[in-house]
């Protein structure tokens, strides 16, 4: 593994640590701040390995983390974040040179992010963890396997485990609504 790829994997592992930590937070504000930090680390990771969609989606995810950290559920925030994700998928599809499989993977990941963002906007800690466990993490896991980012593969595996642990710790209804 060359030095750039090795450093990239290190940023992915840092992103993984922030993601795991975020799911152990009971308060949504702390969850979103840690998710934003996770997004910064993964944006760097994906940029260094040349995964355009992953880079762009994580930058938009940082915006989402900062906009959603306050519990006010104003519609413009949801529209702004969903528009950012739509812009990201459009840009990545226009400039993609890595083949049809990468386009399919990017669309899968985009759909998971769009659905996950809506659930995050609603503020339901329980639903955030459910969608993470059954849709967002599996979609990113597939993307990460095909783009080979060790931090991403481990992160999504740990995200699913972490969501399960949070349900065990707090029960199905022990989260902010």
mmCIF file of C-alpha atoms in Angstrom:
data_model
loop_
_atom_site.group_PDB
_atom_site.id
_atom_site.type_symbol
_atom_site.label_atom_id
_atom_site.label_comp_id
_atom_site.label_asym_id
_atom_site.label_seq_id
_atom_site.Cartn_x
_atom_site.Cartn_y
_atom_site.Cartn_z
ATOM 1 C CA UNK A 1 0.000 0.000 0.000
ATOM 2 C CA UNK A 2 1.479 3.357 -1.008
ATOM 3 C CA UNK A 3 1.914 6.161 1.590
ATOM 4 C CA UNK A 4 -0.985 8.280 0.292
ATOM 5 C CA UNK A 5 -3.383 5.350 0.501
ATOM 6 C CA UNK A 6 -2.087 4.484 3.963
ATOM 7 C CA UNK A 7 -2.704 8.053 5.172
ATOM 8 C CA UNK A 8 -6.136 7.994 3.520
ATOM 9 C CA UNK A 9 -7.006 4.823 5.420
ATOM 10 C CA UNK A 10 -5.932 6.581 8.648
ATOM 11 C CA UNK A 11 -8.444 9.378 8.014
ATOM 12 C CA UNK A 12 -11.082 6.719 7.416
ATOM 13 C CA UNK A 13 -10.271 5.108 10.747
ATOM 14 C CA UNK A 14 -10.623 8.494 12.491
ATOM 15 C CA UNK A 15 -13.974 8.957 10.774
ATOM 16 C CA UNK A 16 -14.989 5.531 12.010
ATOM 17 C CA UNK A 17 -14.123 6.499 15.601
ATOM 18 C CA UNK A 18 -16.306 9.648 15.430
ATOM 19 C CA UNK A 19 -19.182 7.677 13.905
ATOM 20 C CA UNK A 20 -19.052 4.979 16.576
ATOM 21 C CA UNK A 21 -18.932 7.604 19.311
ATOM 22 C CA UNK A 22 -21.913 9.456 17.823
ATOM 23 C CA UNK A 23 -24.232 6.466 18.183
ATOM 24 C CA UNK A 24 -23.437 6.247 21.868
ATOM 25 C CA UNK A 25 -24.771 9.753 22.456
ATOM 26 C CA UNK A 26 -28.287 9.989 23.763
ATOM 27 C CA UNK A 27 -28.724 13.651 22.779
ATOM 28 C CA UNK A 28 -29.275 14.498 19.125
ATOM 29 C CA UNK A 29 -27.109 17.667 19.304
ATOM 30 C CA UNK A 30 -24.018 15.659 20.280
ATOM 31 C CA UNK A 31 -24.920 13.002 17.695
ATOM 32 C CA UNK A 32 -24.978 15.544 14.847
ATOM 33 C CA UNK A 33 -21.748 17.284 15.888
ATOM 34 C CA UNK A 34 -19.885 13.967 15.965
ATOM 35 C CA UNK A 35 -21.439 12.972 12.640
ATOM 36 C CA UNK A 36 -20.108 16.236 11.139
ATOM 37 C CA UNK A 37 -16.593 15.434 12.396
ATOM 38 C CA UNK A 38 -16.972 11.946 10.943
ATOM 39 C CA UNK A 39 -17.910 13.517 7.602
ATOM 40 C CA UNK A 40 -14.778 15.682 7.547
ATOM 41 C CA UNK A 41 -12.533 12.669 8.127
ATOM 42 C CA UNK A 42 -14.273 10.594 5.481
ATOM 43 C CA UNK A 43 -14.295 13.448 2.958
ATOM 44 C CA UNK A 44 -10.514 13.522 3.253
ATOM 45 C CA UNK A 45 -10.374 9.711 3.056
ATOM 46 C CA UNK A 46 -12.505 9.484 -0.088
ATOM 47 C CA UNK A 47 -10.734 12.409 -1.720
ATOM 48 C CA UNK A 48 -7.373 10.730 -1.236
ATOM 49 C CA UNK A 49 -8.546 7.419 -2.740
ATOM 50 C CA UNK A 50 -10.370 9.101 -5.650
ATOM 51 C CA UNK A 51 -13.948 8.201 -4.670
ATOM 52 C CA UNK A 52 -15.715 11.346 -5.898
ATOM 53 C CA UNK A 53 -19.238 10.594 -4.666
ATOM 54 C CA UNK A 54 -17.995 9.646 -1.208
ATOM 55 C CA UNK A 55 -16.018 12.890 -0.972
ATOM 56 C CA UNK A 56 -18.945 15.070 -2.061
ATOM 57 C CA UNK A 57 -21.558 13.247 0.027
ATOM 58 C CA UNK A 58 -19.443 13.586 3.147
ATOM 59 C CA UNK A 59 -18.939 17.317 2.594
ATOM 60 C CA UNK A 60 -22.719 17.694 2.295
ATOM 61 C CA UNK A 61 -23.008 15.509 5.403
ATOM 62 C CA UNK A 62 -20.924 18.048 7.326
ATOM 63 C CA UNK A 63 -23.442 20.725 6.322
ATOM 64 C CA UNK A 64 -26.235 18.413 7.458
ATOM 65 C CA UNK A 65 -24.550 17.851 10.824
ATOM 66 C CA UNK A 66 -24.297 21.563 11.533
ATOM 67 C CA UNK A 67 -27.780 22.443 10.302
ATOM 68 C CA UNK A 68 -29.477 19.583 12.132
ATOM 69 C CA UNK A 69 -27.640 19.860 15.455
ATOM 70 C CA UNK A 70 -30.294 22.208 16.812
ATOM 71 C CA UNK A 71 -33.650 20.597 17.384
ATOM 72 C CA UNK A 72 -35.639 23.159 15.374
ATOM 73 C CA UNK A 73 -37.144 21.324 12.451
ATOM 74 C CA UNK A 74 -37.560 24.130 9.966
ATOM 75 C CA UNK A 75 -38.268 22.938 6.458
ATOM 76 C CA UNK A 76 -35.575 25.069 4.778
ATOM 77 C CA UNK A 77 -32.862 23.043 6.544
ATOM 78 C CA UNK A 78 -34.168 19.783 5.109
ATOM 79 C CA UNK A 79 -34.532 21.312 1.651
ATOM 80 C CA UNK A 80 -31.010 22.796 1.807
ATOM 81 C CA UNK A 81 -29.406 19.494 2.774
ATOM 82 C CA UNK A 82 -31.394 17.428 0.287
ATOM 83 C CA UNK A 83 -30.485 19.966 -2.431
ATOM 84 C CA UNK A 84 -26.819 19.673 -1.436
ATOM 85 C CA UNK A 85 -26.995 15.885 -1.791
ATOM 86 C CA UNK A 86 -28.776 16.234 -5.150
ATOM 87 C CA UNK A 87 -26.061 18.620 -6.348
ATOM 88 C CA UNK A 88 -23.398 16.149 -5.171
ATOM 89 C CA UNK A 89 -24.902 13.214 -7.046
ATOM 90 C CA UNK A 90 -25.355 15.355 -10.167
ATOM 91 C CA UNK A 91 -21.736 16.548 -10.104
ATOM 92 C CA UNK A 92 -20.386 13.085 -9.418
ATOM 93 C CA UNK A 93 -22.436 11.509 -12.219
ATOM 94 C CA UNK A 94 -21.372 14.178 -14.710
ATOM 95 C CA UNK A 95 -17.678 13.779 -13.917
ATOM 96 C CA UNK A 96 -17.560 10.036 -13.213
ATOM 97 C CA UNK A 97 -14.991 8.145 -15.208
ATOM 98 C CA UNK A 98 -14.861 4.965 -13.145
ATOM 99 C CA UNK A 99 -17.585 2.975 -14.905
ATOM 100 C CA UNK A 100 -21.220 1.973 -14.656
ATOM 101 C CA UNK A 101 -20.803 0.063 -11.384
ATOM 102 C CA UNK A 102 -19.603 3.235 -9.647
ATOM 103 C CA UNK A 103 -22.647 5.086 -10.961
ATOM 104 C CA UNK A 104 -24.957 2.417 -9.527
ATOM 105 C CA UNK A 105 -23.086 2.471 -6.207
ATOM 106 C CA UNK A 106 -23.296 6.269 -6.081
ATOM 107 C CA UNK A 107 -27.045 6.196 -6.743
ATOM 108 C CA UNK A 108 -27.540 3.550 -4.037
ATOM 109 C CA UNK A 109 -25.590 5.622 -1.547
ATOM 110 C CA UNK A 110 -27.418 8.796 -2.587
ATOM 111 C CA UNK A 111 -30.824 7.197 -2.018
ATOM 112 C CA UNK A 112 -29.749 6.008 1.439
ATOM 113 C CA UNK A 113 -28.460 9.483 2.318
ATOM 114 C CA UNK A 114 -31.648 11.178 1.116
ATOM 115 C CA UNK A 115 -33.828 8.837 3.190
ATOM 116 C CA UNK A 116 -31.502 9.024 6.195
ATOM 117 C CA UNK A 117 -31.440 12.807 6.037
ATOM 118 C CA UNK A 118 -35.213 13.000 6.132
ATOM 119 C CA UNK A 119 -35.310 10.738 9.187
ATOM 120 C CA UNK A 120 -32.584 12.793 10.880
ATOM 121 C CA UNK A 121 -34.587 15.955 10.221
ATOM 122 C CA UNK A 122 -37.587 14.452 12.018
ATOM 123 C CA UNK A 123 -35.404 14.165 15.141
ATOM 124 C CA UNK A 124 -36.503 10.673 16.125
ATOM 125 C CA UNK A 125 -33.465 9.032 17.714
ATOM 126 C CA UNK A 126 -35.072 5.623 17.362
ATOM 127 C CA UNK A 127 -35.787 6.052 13.647
ATOM 128 C CA UNK A 128 -32.339 7.540 13.013
ATOM 129 C CA UNK A 129 -30.771 4.388 14.407
ATOM 130 C CA UNK A 130 -33.181 2.080 12.544
ATOM 131 C CA UNK A 131 -32.489 3.635 9.156
ATOM 132 C CA UNK A 132 -28.774 3.643 9.894
ATOM 133 C CA UNK A 133 -28.880 -0.041 10.755
ATOM 134 C CA UNK A 134 -31.021 -1.271 7.888
ATOM 135 C CA UNK A 135 -30.383 1.110 4.976
ATOM 136 C CA UNK A 136 -27.670 3.772 5.279
ATOM 137 C CA UNK A 137 -24.880 1.578 6.656
ATOM 138 C CA UNK A 138 -25.540 -1.356 4.311
ATOM 139 C CA UNK A 139 -25.509 0.992 1.283
ATOM 140 C CA UNK A 140 -22.239 2.624 2.393
ATOM 141 C CA UNK A 141 -20.757 -0.772 3.213
ATOM 142 C CA UNK A 142 -21.233 -1.896 -0.378
ATOM 143 C CA UNK A 143 -19.784 1.407 -1.662
ATOM 144 C CA UNK A 144 -16.792 1.097 0.665
ATOM 145 C CA UNK A 145 -16.049 -2.497 -0.311
ATOM 146 C CA UNK A 146 -15.953 -1.629 -4.000
ATOM 147 C CA UNK A 147 -13.822 1.485 -3.400
ATOM 148 C CA UNK A 148 -11.725 -0.311 -0.790
ATOM 149 C CA UNK A 149 -11.566 1.992 2.135
ATOM 150 C CA UNK A 150 -10.777 -0.016 5.215
ATOM 151 C CA UNK A 151 -11.984 2.733 7.549
ATOM 152 C CA UNK A 152 -15.262 2.884 5.644
ATOM 153 C CA UNK A 153 -15.785 -0.878 5.696
ATOM 154 C CA UNK A 154 -15.052 -1.077 9.409
ATOM 155 C CA UNK A 155 -17.045 2.082 10.103
ATOM 156 C CA UNK A 156 -20.257 0.809 8.584
ATOM 157 C CA UNK A 157 -19.830 -2.566 10.269
ATOM 158 C CA UNK A 158 -19.278 -0.820 13.603
ATOM 159 C CA UNK A 159 -22.126 1.635 12.896
ATOM 160 C CA UNK A 160 -24.535 -1.262 12.637
ATOM 161 C CA UNK A 161 -23.143 -2.851 15.803
ATOM 162 C CA UNK A 162 -23.187 0.525 17.568
ATOM 163 C CA UNK A 163 -26.829 1.121 16.640
ATOM 164 C CA UNK A 164 -27.684 -2.298 18.071
ATOM 165 C CA UNK A 165 -25.732 -1.506 21.261
ATOM 166 C CA UNK A 166 -27.576 1.804 21.625
ATOM 167 C CA UNK A 167 -30.908 -0.041 21.402
ATOM 168 C CA UNK A 168 -29.708 -2.425 24.094
ATOM 169 C CA UNK A 169 -28.539 0.464 26.307
ATOM 170 C CA UNK A 170 -31.535 2.757 25.882
ATOM 171 C CA UNK A 171 -34.294 0.460 24.637
ATOM 172 C CA UNK A 172 -36.380 1.219 21.578
ATOM 173 C CA UNK A 173 -37.907 4.347 23.092
ATOM 174 C CA UNK A 174 -35.056 5.805 25.186
ATOM 175 C CA UNK A 175 -33.979 8.442 22.648
ATOM 176 C CA UNK A 176 -34.908 12.067 22.067
ATOM 177 C CA UNK A 177 -37.991 12.503 19.924
#
